[in-house]
Short mmCIF file of C-alpha atoms in Angstrom, two decimals:
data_model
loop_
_atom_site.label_atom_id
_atom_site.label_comp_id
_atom_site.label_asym_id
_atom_site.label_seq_id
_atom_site.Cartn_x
_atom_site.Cartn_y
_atom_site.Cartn_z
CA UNK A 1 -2.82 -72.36 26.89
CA UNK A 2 -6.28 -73.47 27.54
CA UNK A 3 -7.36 -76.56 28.47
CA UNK A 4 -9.92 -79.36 27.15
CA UNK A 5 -12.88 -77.59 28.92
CA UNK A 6 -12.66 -73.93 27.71
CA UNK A 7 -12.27 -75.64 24.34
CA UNK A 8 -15.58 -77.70 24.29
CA UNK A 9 -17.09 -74.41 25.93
CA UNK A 10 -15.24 -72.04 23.11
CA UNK A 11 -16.85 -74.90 20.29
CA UNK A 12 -20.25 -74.70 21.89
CA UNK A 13 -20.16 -71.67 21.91
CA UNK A 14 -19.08 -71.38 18.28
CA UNK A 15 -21.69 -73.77 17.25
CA UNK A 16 -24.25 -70.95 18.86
CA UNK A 17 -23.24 -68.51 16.60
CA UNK A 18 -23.55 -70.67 13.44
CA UNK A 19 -27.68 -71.44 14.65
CA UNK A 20 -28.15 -67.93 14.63
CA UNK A 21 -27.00 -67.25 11.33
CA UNK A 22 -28.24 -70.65 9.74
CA UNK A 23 -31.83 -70.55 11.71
CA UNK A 24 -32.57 -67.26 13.46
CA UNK A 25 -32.66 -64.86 10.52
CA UNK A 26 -29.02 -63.32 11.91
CA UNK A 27 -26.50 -61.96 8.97
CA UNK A 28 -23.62 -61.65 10.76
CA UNK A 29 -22.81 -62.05 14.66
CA UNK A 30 -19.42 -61.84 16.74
CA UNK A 31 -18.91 -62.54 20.10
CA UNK A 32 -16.00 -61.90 22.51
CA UNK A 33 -15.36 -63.78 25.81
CA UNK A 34 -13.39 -62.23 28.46
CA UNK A 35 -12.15 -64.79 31.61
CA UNK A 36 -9.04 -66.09 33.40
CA UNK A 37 -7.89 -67.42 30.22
CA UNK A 38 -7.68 -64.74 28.49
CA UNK A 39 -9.77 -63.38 25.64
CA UNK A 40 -11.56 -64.82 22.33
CA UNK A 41 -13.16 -63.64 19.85
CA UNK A 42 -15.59 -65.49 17.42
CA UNK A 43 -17.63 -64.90 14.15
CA UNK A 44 -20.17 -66.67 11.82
CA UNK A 45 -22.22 -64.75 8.89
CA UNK A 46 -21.12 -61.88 7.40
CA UNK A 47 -20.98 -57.77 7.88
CA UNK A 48 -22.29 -57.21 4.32
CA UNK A 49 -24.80 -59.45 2.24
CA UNK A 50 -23.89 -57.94 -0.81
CA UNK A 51 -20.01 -57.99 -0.74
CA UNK A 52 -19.53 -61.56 2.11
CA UNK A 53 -17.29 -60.07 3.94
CA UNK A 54 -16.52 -61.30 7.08
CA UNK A 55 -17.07 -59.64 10.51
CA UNK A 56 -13.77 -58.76 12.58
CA UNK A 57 -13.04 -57.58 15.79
CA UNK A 58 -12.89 -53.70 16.86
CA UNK A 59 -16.13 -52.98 14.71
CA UNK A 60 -18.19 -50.13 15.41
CA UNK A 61 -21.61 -50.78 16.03
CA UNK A 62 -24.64 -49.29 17.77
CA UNK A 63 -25.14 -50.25 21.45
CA UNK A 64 -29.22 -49.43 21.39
CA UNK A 65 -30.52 -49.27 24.81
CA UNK A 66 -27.22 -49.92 26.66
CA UNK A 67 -26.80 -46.40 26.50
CA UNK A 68 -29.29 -46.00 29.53
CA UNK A 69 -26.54 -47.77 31.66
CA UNK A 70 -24.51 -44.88 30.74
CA UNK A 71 -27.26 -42.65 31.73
CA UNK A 72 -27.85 -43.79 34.98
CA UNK A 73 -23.99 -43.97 35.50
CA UNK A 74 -23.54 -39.98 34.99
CA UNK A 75 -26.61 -39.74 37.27
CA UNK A 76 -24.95 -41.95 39.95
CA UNK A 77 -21.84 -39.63 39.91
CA UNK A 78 -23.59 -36.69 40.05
CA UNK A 79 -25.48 -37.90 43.40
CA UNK A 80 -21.97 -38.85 45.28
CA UNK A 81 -20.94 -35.46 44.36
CA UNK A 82 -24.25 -34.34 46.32
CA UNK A 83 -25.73 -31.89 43.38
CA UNK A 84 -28.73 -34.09 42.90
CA UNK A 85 -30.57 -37.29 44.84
CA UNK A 86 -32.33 -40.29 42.81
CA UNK A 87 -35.26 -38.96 44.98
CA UNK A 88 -35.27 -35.68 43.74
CA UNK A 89 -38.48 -34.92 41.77
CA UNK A 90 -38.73 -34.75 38.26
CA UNK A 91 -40.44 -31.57 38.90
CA UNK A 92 -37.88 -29.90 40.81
CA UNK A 93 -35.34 -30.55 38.15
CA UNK A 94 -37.55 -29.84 34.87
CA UNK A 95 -40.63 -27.72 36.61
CA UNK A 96 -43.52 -28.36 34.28
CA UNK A 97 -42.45 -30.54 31.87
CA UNK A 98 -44.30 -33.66 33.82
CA UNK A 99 -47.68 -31.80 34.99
CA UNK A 100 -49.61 -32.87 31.32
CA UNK A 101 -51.75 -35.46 30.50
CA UNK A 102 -52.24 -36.64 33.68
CA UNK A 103 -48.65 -37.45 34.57
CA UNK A 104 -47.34 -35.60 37.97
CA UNK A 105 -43.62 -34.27 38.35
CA UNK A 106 -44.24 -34.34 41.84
CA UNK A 107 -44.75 -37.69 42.32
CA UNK A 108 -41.66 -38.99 40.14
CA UNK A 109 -38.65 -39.22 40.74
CA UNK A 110 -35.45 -39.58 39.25
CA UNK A 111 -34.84 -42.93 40.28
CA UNK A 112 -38.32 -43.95 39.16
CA UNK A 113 -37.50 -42.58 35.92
CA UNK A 114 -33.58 -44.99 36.15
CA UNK A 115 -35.40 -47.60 37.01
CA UNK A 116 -38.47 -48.00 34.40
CA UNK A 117 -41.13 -47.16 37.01
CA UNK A 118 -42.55 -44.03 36.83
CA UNK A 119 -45.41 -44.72 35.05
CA UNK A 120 -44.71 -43.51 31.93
CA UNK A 121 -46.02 -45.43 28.80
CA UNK A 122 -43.98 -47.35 26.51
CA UNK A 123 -42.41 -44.36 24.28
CA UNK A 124 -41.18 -47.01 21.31
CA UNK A 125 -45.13 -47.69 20.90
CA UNK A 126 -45.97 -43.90 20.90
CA UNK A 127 -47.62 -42.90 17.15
CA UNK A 128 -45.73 -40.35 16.08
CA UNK A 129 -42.96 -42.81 15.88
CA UNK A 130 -44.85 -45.49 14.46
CA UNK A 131 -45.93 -43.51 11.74
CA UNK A 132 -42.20 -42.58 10.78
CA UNK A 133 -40.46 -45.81 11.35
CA UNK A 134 -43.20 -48.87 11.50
CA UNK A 135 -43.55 -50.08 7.69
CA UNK A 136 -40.77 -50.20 5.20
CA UNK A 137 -41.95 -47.03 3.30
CA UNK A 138 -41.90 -45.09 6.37
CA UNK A 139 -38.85 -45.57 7.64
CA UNK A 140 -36.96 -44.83 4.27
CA UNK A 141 -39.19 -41.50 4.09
CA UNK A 142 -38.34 -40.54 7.59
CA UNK A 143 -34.68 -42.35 8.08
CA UNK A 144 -32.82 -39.23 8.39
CA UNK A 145 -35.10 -36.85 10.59
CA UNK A 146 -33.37 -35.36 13.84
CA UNK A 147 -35.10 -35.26 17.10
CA UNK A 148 -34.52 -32.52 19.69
CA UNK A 149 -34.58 -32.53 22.82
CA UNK A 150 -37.80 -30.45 23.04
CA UNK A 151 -39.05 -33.02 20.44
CA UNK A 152 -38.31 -35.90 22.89
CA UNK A 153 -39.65 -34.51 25.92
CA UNK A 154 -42.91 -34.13 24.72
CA UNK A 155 -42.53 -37.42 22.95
CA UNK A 156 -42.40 -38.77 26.58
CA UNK A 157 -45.58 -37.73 27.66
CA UNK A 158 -47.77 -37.67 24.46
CA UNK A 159 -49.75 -40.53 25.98
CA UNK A 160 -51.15 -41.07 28.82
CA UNK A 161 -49.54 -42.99 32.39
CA UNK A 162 -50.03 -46.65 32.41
CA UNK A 163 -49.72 -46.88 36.23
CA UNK A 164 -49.09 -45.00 39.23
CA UNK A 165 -45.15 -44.26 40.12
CA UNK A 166 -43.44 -47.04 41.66
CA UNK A 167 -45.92 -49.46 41.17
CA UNK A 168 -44.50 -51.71 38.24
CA UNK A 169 -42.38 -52.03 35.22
CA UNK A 170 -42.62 -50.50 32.37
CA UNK A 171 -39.59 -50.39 29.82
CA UNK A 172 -39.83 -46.43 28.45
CA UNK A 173 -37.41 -44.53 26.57
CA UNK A 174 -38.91 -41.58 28.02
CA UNK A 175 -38.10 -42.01 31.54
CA UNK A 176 -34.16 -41.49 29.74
CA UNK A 177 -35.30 -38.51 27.96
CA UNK A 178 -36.23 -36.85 31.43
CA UNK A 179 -32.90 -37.92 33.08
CA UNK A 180 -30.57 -36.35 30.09
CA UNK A 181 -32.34 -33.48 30.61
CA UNK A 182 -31.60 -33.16 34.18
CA UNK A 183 -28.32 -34.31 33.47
CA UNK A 184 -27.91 -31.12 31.07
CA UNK A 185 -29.57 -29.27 33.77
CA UNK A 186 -27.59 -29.87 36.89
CA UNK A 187 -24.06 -29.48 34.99
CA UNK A 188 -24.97 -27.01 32.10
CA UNK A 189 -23.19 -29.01 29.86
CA UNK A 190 -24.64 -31.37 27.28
CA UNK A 191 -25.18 -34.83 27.74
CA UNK A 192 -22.55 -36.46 25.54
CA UNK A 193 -20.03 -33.86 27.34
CA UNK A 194 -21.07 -35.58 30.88
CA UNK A 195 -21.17 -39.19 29.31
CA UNK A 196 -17.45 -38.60 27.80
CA UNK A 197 -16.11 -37.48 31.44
CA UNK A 198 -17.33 -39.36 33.67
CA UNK A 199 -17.84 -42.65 31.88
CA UNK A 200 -16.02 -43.56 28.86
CA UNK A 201 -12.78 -41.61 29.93
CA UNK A 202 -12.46 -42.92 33.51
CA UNK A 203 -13.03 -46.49 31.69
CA UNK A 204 -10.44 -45.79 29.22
CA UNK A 205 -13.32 -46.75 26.53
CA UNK A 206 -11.42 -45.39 23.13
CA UNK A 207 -13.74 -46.65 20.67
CA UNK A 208 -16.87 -45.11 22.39
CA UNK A 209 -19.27 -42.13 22.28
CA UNK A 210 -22.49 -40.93 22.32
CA UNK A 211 -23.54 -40.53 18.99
CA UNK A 212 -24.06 -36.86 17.48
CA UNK A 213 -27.78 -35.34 16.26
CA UNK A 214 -26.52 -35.12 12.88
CA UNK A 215 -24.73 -38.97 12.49
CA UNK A 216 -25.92 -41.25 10.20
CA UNK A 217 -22.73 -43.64 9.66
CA UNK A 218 -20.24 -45.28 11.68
CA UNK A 219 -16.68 -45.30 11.87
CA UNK A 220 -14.48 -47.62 10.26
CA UNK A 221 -14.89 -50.92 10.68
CA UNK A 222 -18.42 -51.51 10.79
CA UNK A 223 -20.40 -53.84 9.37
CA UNK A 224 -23.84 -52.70 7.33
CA UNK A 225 -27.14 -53.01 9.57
CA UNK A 226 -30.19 -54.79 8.19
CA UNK A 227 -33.58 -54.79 9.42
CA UNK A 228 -36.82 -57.15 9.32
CA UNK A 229 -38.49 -54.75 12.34
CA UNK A 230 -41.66 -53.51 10.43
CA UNK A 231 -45.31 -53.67 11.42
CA UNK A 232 -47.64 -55.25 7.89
CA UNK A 233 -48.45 -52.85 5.31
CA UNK A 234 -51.70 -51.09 6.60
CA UNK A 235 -51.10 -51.79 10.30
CA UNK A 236 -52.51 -48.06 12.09
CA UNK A 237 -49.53 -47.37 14.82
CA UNK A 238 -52.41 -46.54 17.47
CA UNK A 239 -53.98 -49.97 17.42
CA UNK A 240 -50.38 -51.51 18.47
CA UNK A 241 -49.86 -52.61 22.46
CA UNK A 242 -47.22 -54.14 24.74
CA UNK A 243 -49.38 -56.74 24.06
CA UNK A 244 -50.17 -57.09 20.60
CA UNK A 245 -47.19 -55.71 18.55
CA UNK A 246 -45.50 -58.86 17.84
CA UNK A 247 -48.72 -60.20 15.72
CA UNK A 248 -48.39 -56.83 13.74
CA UNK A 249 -45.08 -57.54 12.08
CA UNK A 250 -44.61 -58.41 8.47
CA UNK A 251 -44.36 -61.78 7.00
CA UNK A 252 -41.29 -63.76 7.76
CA UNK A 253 -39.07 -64.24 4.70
CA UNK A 254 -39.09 -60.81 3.23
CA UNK A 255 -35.52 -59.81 2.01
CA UNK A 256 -33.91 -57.42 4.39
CA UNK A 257 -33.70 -53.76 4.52
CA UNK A 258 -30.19 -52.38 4.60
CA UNK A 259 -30.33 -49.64 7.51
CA UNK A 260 -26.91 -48.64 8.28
CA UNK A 261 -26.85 -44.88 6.76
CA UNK A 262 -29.75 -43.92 9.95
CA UNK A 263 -30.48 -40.75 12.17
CA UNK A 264 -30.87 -42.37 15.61
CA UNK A 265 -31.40 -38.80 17.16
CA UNK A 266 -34.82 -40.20 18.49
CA UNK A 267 -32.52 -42.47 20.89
CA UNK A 268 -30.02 -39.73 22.97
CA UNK A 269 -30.19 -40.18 26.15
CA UNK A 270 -32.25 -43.40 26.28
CA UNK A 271 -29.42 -45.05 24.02
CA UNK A 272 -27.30 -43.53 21.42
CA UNK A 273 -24.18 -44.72 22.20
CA UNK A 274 -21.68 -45.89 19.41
CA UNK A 275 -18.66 -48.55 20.96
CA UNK A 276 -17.00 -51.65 20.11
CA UNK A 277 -17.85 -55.20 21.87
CA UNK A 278 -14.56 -54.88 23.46
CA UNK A 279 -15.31 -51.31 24.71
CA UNK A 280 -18.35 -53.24 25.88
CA UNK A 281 -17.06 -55.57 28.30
CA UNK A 282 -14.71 -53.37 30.14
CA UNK A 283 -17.78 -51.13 30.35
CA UNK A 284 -19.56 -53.86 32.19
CA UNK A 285 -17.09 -55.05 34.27
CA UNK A 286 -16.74 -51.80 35.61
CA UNK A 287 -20.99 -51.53 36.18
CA UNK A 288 -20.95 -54.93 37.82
CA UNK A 289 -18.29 -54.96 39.85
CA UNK A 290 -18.56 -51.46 41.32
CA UNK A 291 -15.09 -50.09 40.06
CA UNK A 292 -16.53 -47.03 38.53
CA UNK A 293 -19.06 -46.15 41.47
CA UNK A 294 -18.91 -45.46 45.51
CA UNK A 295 -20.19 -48.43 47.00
CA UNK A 296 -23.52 -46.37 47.76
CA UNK A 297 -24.28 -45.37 44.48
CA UNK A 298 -23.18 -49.14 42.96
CA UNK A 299 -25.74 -50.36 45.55
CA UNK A 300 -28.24 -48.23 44.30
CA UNK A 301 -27.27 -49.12 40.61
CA UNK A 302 -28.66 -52.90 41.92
CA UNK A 303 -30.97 -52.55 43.84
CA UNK A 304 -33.60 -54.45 40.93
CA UNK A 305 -37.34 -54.25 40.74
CA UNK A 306 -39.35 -57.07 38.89
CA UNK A 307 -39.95 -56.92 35.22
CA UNK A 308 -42.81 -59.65 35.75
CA UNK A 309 -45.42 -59.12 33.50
CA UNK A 310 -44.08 -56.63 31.36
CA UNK A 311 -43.04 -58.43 28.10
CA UNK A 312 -39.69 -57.22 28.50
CA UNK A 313 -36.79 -59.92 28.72
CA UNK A 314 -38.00 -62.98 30.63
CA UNK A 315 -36.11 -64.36 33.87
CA UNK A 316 -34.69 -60.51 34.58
CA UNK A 317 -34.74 -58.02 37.14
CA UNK A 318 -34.15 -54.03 36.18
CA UNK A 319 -31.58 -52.38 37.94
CA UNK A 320 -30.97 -48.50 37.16
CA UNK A 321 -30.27 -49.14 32.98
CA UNK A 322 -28.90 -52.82 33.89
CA UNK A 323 -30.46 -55.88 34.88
CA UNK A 324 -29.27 -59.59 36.51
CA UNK A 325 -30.86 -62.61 35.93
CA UNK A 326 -33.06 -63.89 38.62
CA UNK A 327 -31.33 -66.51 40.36
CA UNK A 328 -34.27 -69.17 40.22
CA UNK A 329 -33.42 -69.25 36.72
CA UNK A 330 -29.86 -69.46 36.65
CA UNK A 331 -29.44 -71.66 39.51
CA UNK A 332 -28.72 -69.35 42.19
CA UNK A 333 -26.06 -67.86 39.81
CA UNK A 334 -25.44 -63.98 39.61
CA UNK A 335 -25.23 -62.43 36.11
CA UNK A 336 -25.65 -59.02 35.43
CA UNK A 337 -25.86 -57.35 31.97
CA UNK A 338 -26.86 -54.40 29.21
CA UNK A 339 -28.29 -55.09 26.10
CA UNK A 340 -30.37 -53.04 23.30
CA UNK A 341 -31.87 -53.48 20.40
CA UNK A 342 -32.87 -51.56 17.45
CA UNK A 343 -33.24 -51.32 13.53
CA UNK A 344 -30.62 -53.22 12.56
CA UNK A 345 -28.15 -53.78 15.35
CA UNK A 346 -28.75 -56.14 18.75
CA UNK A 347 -25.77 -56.39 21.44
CA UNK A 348 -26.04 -57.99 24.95
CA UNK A 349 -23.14 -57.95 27.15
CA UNK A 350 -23.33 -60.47 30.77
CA UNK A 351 -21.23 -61.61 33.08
CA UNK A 352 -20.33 -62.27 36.67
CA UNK A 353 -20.38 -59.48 39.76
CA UNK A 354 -16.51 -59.59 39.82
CA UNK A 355 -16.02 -59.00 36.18
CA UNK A 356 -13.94 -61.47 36.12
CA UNK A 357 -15.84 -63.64 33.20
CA UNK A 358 -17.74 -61.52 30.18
CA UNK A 359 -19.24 -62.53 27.18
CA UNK A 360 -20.63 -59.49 24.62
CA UNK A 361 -21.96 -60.68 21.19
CA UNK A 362 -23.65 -58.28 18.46
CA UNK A 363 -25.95 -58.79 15.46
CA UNK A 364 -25.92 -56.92 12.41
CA UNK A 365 -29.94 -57.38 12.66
CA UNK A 366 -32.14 -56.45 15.43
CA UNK A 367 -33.36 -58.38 18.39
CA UNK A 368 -35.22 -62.06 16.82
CA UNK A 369 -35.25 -64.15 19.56
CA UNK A 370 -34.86 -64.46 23.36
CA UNK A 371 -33.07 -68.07 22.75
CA UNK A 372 -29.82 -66.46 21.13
CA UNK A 373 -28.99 -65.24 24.52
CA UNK A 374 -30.09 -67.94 26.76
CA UNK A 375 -28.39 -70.10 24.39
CA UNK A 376 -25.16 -67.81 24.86
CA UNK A 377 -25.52 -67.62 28.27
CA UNK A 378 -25.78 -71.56 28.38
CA UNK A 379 -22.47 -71.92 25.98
CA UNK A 380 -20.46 -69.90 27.87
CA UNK A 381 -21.50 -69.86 31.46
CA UNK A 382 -23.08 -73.50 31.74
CA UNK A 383 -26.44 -71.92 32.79
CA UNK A 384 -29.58 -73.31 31.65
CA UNK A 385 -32.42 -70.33 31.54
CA UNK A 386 -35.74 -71.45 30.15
CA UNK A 387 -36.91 -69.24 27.45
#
């Protein structure tokens, strides 16, 4: 049974979910709470605006850029097994494939490249992508194109560095790109292979997997993706910054696009994983608590650089493909968490070091708004964090 407390907290929490749909532009959302008391699971919206039906629990949905928590994972296990270091250099690994415009192999490092601070520029900004995907026309034109791996790499450097290694944040899909390919090169075996061993089966994570070049649909039950996430008609991909982007995107109020049926080969190894919520929080729980890891490499895993200044997620700190909260904001409170976002799909999974307490929630819709997960966050854990 639980008492009064958890359900005021469980009604809050419900009364989150209903803002998102009825105010932030959401579709459909679920959440699921893990704690002493057991689990819950909550909905409000729907997985399909043409049909209303309801969302349940054990869909399968994408997880975006949690995937690079998987990433680093594989790359943590491979360094207590001693075949690689996080301060190997890139070069040493993939000889050549950094030394172009103006980037160094020699200078980065693996763990710069885990920890979003080698330098390299934003990849999701990069123009060859923004003329596939940034307007509505585009993206149906170029929806099902596959990416290889080749095509990535050089994807990852087709601008130039925006700092020196080491000396800030910068969130880049690239960095990813660089560290499957090292993964693939250490073990000769393919990146979804390592992922499937040394992650999701130690975890016991049945609904999960990284997602195959070819996919474009999900497993049943899933709910159908819809996406808002376009720049205006017109808008020239090379004229869009860090800084700038969010002025670029179309009019509020235009009907959705449905996205579901999607080739997210241009994700791999910076996040292409397909799981459940559920999947989700034992996946977490594991990352935060250090069940998965040696205690050297779960150190490593936290040991979190400021995102300050980097229009990434406010009130954060970047682990290697996690991040906590900084504990100004939360009161001196410890959360950790993995979240991505793409067309069509957000999830954010957070909860305490001991995994004892996890909350994962998922919208059929991409990222809107930084207050759906403070106000989660808030609802759940009693934690205030100013957006």
């Amino acid at each position: 049974m639980t008492g009064n407390a958890d359900n005021a907290g469980r009604e809050k929490l419900q009364r989150v979910l209903d803002w998102a749909v009825a105010e932030a532009g959401v579709p459909g959302i679920v959440a699921e709470v893990r704690d002493a008391n057991g689990s819950w699971f909550a909905t409000a919206g729907v997985a399909n605006i043409q049909t209303g039906t309801r969302r349940q629990p054990g869909e399968h949905v994408h997880t975006g850029s949690s995937g690079k928590a998987f990433t680093a994972a594989v790359m943590l296990t491979l360094e207590a097994e001693g075949r690689l270091s996080l301060d190997d250099t890139v070069e040493k690994w993939l000889p050549g494939v950094l030394n172009v415009n103006g980037y160094d192999g020699n200078k980065i490092t693996i763990r710069h490249l885990l920890s979003n601070t080698s330098g390299l520029f934003s990849t999701g900004l990069a123009p060859e992508l923004g003329h596939r995907y940034a307007t509505r026309s585009g993206f149906v034109k170029h929806r099902f194109d596959e990416f290889t791996t080749e095509d990535l790499l050089r994807l990852a450097v087709s601008q130039p560095p925006v700092g020196e290694p080491g000396d800030r944040f910068e969130y880049a899909n690239g960095g990813f790109y660089l560290a499957g390919a090292i993964i693939e090169k250490v073990t000769g075996n393919s990146y979804a292979e390592e992922v499937d061993r040394r992650v999701i089966q130690p975890l016991g994570l049945t609904n999960t997997y990284v997602r195959p070049t070819q996919d474009i649909g999900y497993p049943d039950p899933h709910p159908r993706a819809y996406s808002n996430l376009f720049y205006k008609d017109g808008t020239d991909p090379a004229t869009v910054t860090p800084e700038n982007w969010e002025s670029m995107i179309e009019e509020p109020g235009l009907e959705p696009l449905d996205v579901t049926e999607f080739n997210t080969s241009s994700a791999w190894s910076a996040g292409n994983v397909v799981s459940t919520i559920g999947d989700m929080i034992r996946f977490i729980n594991a990352m935060a608590s250090g069940s998965l890891l040696p205690p050297a490499q779960h150190r490593e895993m936290w040991t979190t650089v400021s995102t300050e200044g980097s229009y990434w997620m406010p009130h954060a700190r970047y682990g290697l493909g996690l991040f906590e909260f900084d504990k100004e904001a939360t009161g001196g409170r410890t959360l950790r968490g993995v979240g991505g976002s793409l067309w069509g799909f957000f999830i954010c999974t957070v909860g305490t070091p001991d995994g004892e307490h996890t909350i994962a929630f998922h919208t059929n819709t991409e990222w809107k708004t930084w207050d759906l997960l403070f106000k989660v966050i808030e609802a759940e854990f009693g934690t205030s964090i100013p957006a």
